[in-house]
């Protein structure tokens, strides 16, 4: 299996090279050369397979022979060390809960998988290391920090904007130690992002073998396809068309779902649900991709004006609106609508959704009006405790502290404050 650059101006590479490089030399995103459907027998008997067996069969073709079978199974077992429950919310609507991992964010799966792949690729390197740089506005940093903790040959440096992440998020980034270091940047998220981008282009830093751990990296992006297989396994016996609604920011999650469909997973329809950052809903209206600067919302992990993975989705739909129309919709919702949905879901069904999940719910409801006979699943991408500042006052409840979060609250924050790129560079060495 080889990967090509979506800018079509770089050599094809193996899974290993694509993971280590992150981005192709022409700055394009990597995309698999082929997507081979799984045998019908796999879908016929999926209910007899464990999550780990399903994940192995799903991802193997994308990894190829660069990781031996036994090792890949081990990586998957370490990645999927928690549950992915499908919870009935109301008649015909289910929540696929992706927040039961170590940092209670769905990004745990991608971060754990990618870290272990990099660790494997580094196994024979005596002195050379990879350095993973991550700019985070909140959730990504924690998942990456936890996922990469203690992985041999990989140093992680996380940049976050001072005062702009919640106390829980900051503790998840700054209390782990070992190979994880945190930088508190005097600025906003975009300043962190700019420093990371500059570092990748900086010839003085070549020796650090810099890579990124966001969903442009195929090892963080592709394992997200597992979720869709797991939900199908849970709902298959109802024998109804399945609609998935993904609360979308960089569109990595939904893009992995589309790959699963190309592999034969029976998914009738995708809904990309967004907050006020509506670049994709506008594209589906008029065919013009016109990114705008990001707007701040209460579902802040989706405050993305120019979704990095959308180019991969355009590739699969051959950038043709009539193809999109067959099984892909995208709807935008305001914060007011999101708050109202959180209340309705709680008051009517007793289910606690945080803002991202509520946006997913809204998109699902809208699409189900067009397809009343279908079964709908929205992805609940974070635990409500991660957004307690919004969830508690909106629903008038007090959330219990999960063990994963309690564990970091009494640990000491360790971070270095920086303001300029030169300080960042000096820190990296
Ligand atoms: C990252 C994130 C999203 C968006 O996922 P994409 O794959 O970037 O579309 C949604 N919800 C939460 C809680 C997230 O952390």
Coordinates of C-alpha atoms in Angstrom, one line a residue, residues 184-372:
X184 CA 2.4 28.1 27.8
X185 CA 2.3 30.7 25.0
X186 CA 1.5 34.3 25.8
X187 CA -0.9 34.7 22.9
X188 CA -3.9 33.0 21.2
X189 CA -4.2 29.6 19.6
X190 CA -3.3 31.0 16.2
X191 CA 0.1 32.2 17.6
X192 CA 0.8 28.6 18.8
X193 CA -0.2 27.2 15.4
X194 CA 2.0 29.8 13.6
X195 CA 5.1 28.8 15.7
X196 CA 4.6 25.2 14.9
X197 CA 4.2 25.8 11.2
X198 CA 7.4 28.0 11.2
X199 CA 9.3 25.3 13.1
X200 CA 8.5 22.7 10.4
X201 CA 10.0 25.0 7.7
X202 CA 13.1 25.9 9.8
X203 CA 16.3 24.4 8.5
X204 CA 18.0 24.8 11.8
X205 CA 15.6 22.3 13.4
X206 CA 15.9 19.5 10.8
X207 CA 17.9 17.3 13.3
X208 CA 14.8 17.1 15.5
X209 CA 12.8 15.1 12.9
X210 CA 9.7 17.2 13.6
X211 CA 6.3 15.7 12.9
X212 CA 2.7 16.7 13.8
X213 CA 0.1 14.7 15.6
X214 CA -3.1 16.2 14.2
X215 CA -5.5 14.5 11.8
X216 CA -3.5 15.4 8.7
X217 CA -1.3 12.5 9.9
X218 CA -2.7 9.3 8.5
X219 CA -1.9 7.3 11.6
X220 CA -4.1 9.7 13.7
X221 CA -6.8 10.0 11.0
X222 CA -7.4 6.4 9.7
X223 CA -8.0 4.5 13.0
X224 CA -11.1 6.8 13.5
X225 CA -12.8 4.5 11.0
X226 CA -13.1 1.9 13.7
X227 CA -16.0 3.8 15.4
X228 CA -18.3 3.3 12.5
X229 CA -17.6 -0.4 12.3
X230 CA -18.3 -0.7 16.1
X231 CA -21.6 1.1 15.8
X232 CA -22.7 -1.0 12.8
X233 CA -22.0 -4.1 14.8
X234 CA -24.2 -2.8 17.6
X235 CA -27.1 -1.8 15.4
X236 CA -26.9 -4.3 12.6
X237 CA -29.8 -6.5 13.8
X238 CA -32.3 -3.7 13.5
X239 CA -32.0 -3.9 9.7
X240 CA -32.5 -0.3 9.0
X241 CA -30.5 2.2 6.9
X242 CA -27.9 3.9 9.1
X243 CA -27.2 7.6 9.2
X244 CA -24.2 9.0 11.0
X245 CA -23.9 12.6 12.1
X246 CA -20.4 13.7 13.1
X247 CA -19.8 17.0 14.9
X248 CA -17.1 18.3 12.6
X249 CA -14.2 20.7 12.9
X250 CA -11.3 19.5 10.8
X251 CA -13.5 16.8 9.3
X252 CA -11.0 14.0 10.1
X253 CA -13.6 11.9 11.9
X254 CA -16.2 12.0 9.2
X255 CA -13.6 11.5 6.5
X256 CA -12.6 8.2 8.2
X257 CA -16.2 7.2 8.2
X258 CA -16.4 7.7 4.4
X259 CA -13.4 5.4 4.0
X260 CA -15.2 2.7 6.1
X261 CA -18.2 3.0 3.6
X262 CA -15.8 2.6 0.7
X263 CA -14.7 -0.6 2.4
X264 CA -18.2 -1.9 2.2
X265 CA -19.6 -0.8 5.5
X266 CA -23.4 -0.3 4.9
X267 CA -23.8 3.4 5.8
X268 CA -26.7 5.1 4.1
X269 CA -25.8 8.7 4.8
X270 CA -23.3 11.1 6.4
X271 CA -24.1 14.3 8.1
X272 CA -21.3 16.7 8.8
X273 CA -22.7 18.9 11.6
X274 CA -20.9 22.2 12.2
X275 CA -21.2 25.2 14.5
X276 CA -21.1 28.7 13.1
X277 CA -18.0 27.8 11.2
X278 CA -19.9 26.9 8.1
X279 CA -17.4 26.6 5.3
X280 CA -18.6 23.1 4.3
X281 CA -22.3 23.8 4.5
X282 CA -21.8 26.8 2.3
X283 CA -19.7 24.7 -0.2
X284 CA -22.6 22.2 -0.5
X285 CA -25.0 25.0 -1.3
X286 CA -23.0 26.6 -4.1
X287 CA -20.0 24.5 -4.9
X288 CA -17.5 27.3 -3.9
X289 CA -15.0 26.4 -1.2
X290 CA -14.5 29.7 0.5
X291 CA -12.8 29.3 3.9
X292 CA -13.3 32.1 6.5
X293 CA -11.4 32.9 9.7
X294 CA -12.6 30.8 12.6
X295 CA -15.3 32.1 14.9
X296 CA -15.4 31.3 18.6
X297 CA -18.4 29.1 19.7
X298 CA -19.3 27.0 22.7
X299 CA -18.3 23.9 20.8
X300 CA -14.8 25.2 20.5
X301 CA -13.0 22.0 19.4
X302 CA -14.9 22.6 16.1
X303 CA -13.9 26.3 15.7
X304 CA -12.2 25.7 12.4
X305 CA -12.6 28.0 9.4
X306 CA -10.6 26.0 6.9
X307 CA -11.0 22.2 7.7
X308 CA -7.8 20.5 6.9
X309 CA -9.3 17.1 5.9
X310 CA -12.0 18.4 3.6
X311 CA -9.6 18.0 0.7
X312 CA -9.6 14.2 1.3
X313 CA -13.4 14.2 1.2
X314 CA -13.4 16.1 -2.0
X315 CA -11.0 13.5 -3.4
X316 CA -13.5 10.7 -2.6
X317 CA -16.4 12.6 -4.1
X318 CA -14.3 13.7 -7.1
X319 CA -15.2 17.2 -6.0
X320 CA -18.6 16.8 -7.7
X321 CA -21.7 18.2 -5.9
X322 CA -24.0 15.6 -7.6
X323 CA -21.9 12.8 -6.0
X324 CA -22.0 14.6 -2.6
X325 CA -25.8 14.9 -2.9
X326 CA -26.2 11.1 -2.9
X327 CA -25.1 10.5 0.7
X328 CA -23.5 13.5 2.3
X329 CA -25.1 16.6 3.9
X330 CA -23.7 19.3 6.1
X331 CA -25.7 21.6 8.3
X332 CA -24.7 24.6 10.5
X333 CA -26.1 25.4 13.9
X334 CA -25.8 28.4 16.2
X335 CA -24.9 28.4 19.9
X336 CA -28.5 29.2 20.8
X337 CA -29.7 26.2 18.9
X338 CA -27.0 24.0 20.6
X339 CA -28.0 25.1 24.1
X340 CA -31.7 24.5 23.3
X341 CA -30.8 21.0 22.0
X342 CA -28.8 20.2 25.1
X343 CA -31.9 21.1 27.2
X344 CA -34.3 19.1 25.1
X345 CA -32.1 16.0 25.0
X346 CA -31.8 16.2 28.8
X347 CA -35.4 17.1 29.7
X348 CA -37.0 14.7 27.3
X349 CA -34.6 11.7 27.4
X350 CA -32.5 12.3 30.5
X351 CA -29.4 12.2 28.4
X352 CA -26.5 14.6 29.1
X353 CA -24.9 15.8 25.8
X354 CA -22.1 18.3 25.8
X355 CA -22.1 21.0 23.1
X356 CA -20.3 19.0 20.3
X357 CA -22.6 16.0 20.7
X358 CA -25.6 18.4 20.7
X359 CA -24.5 19.8 17.4
X360 CA -24.3 16.3 16.1
X361 CA -27.8 15.5 17.4
X362 CA -29.2 18.6 15.7
X363 CA -27.8 17.6 12.3
X364 CA -29.1 14.1 12.7
X365 CA -32.6 15.2 13.5
X366 CA -32.6 17.4 10.4
X367 CA -31.5 14.6 8.1
X368 CA -33.9 12.1 9.7
X369 CA -36.8 14.4 8.6
X370 CA -35.8 13.5 5.0
X371 CA -35.3 9.8 5.8
X372 CA -37.8 8.9 8.5

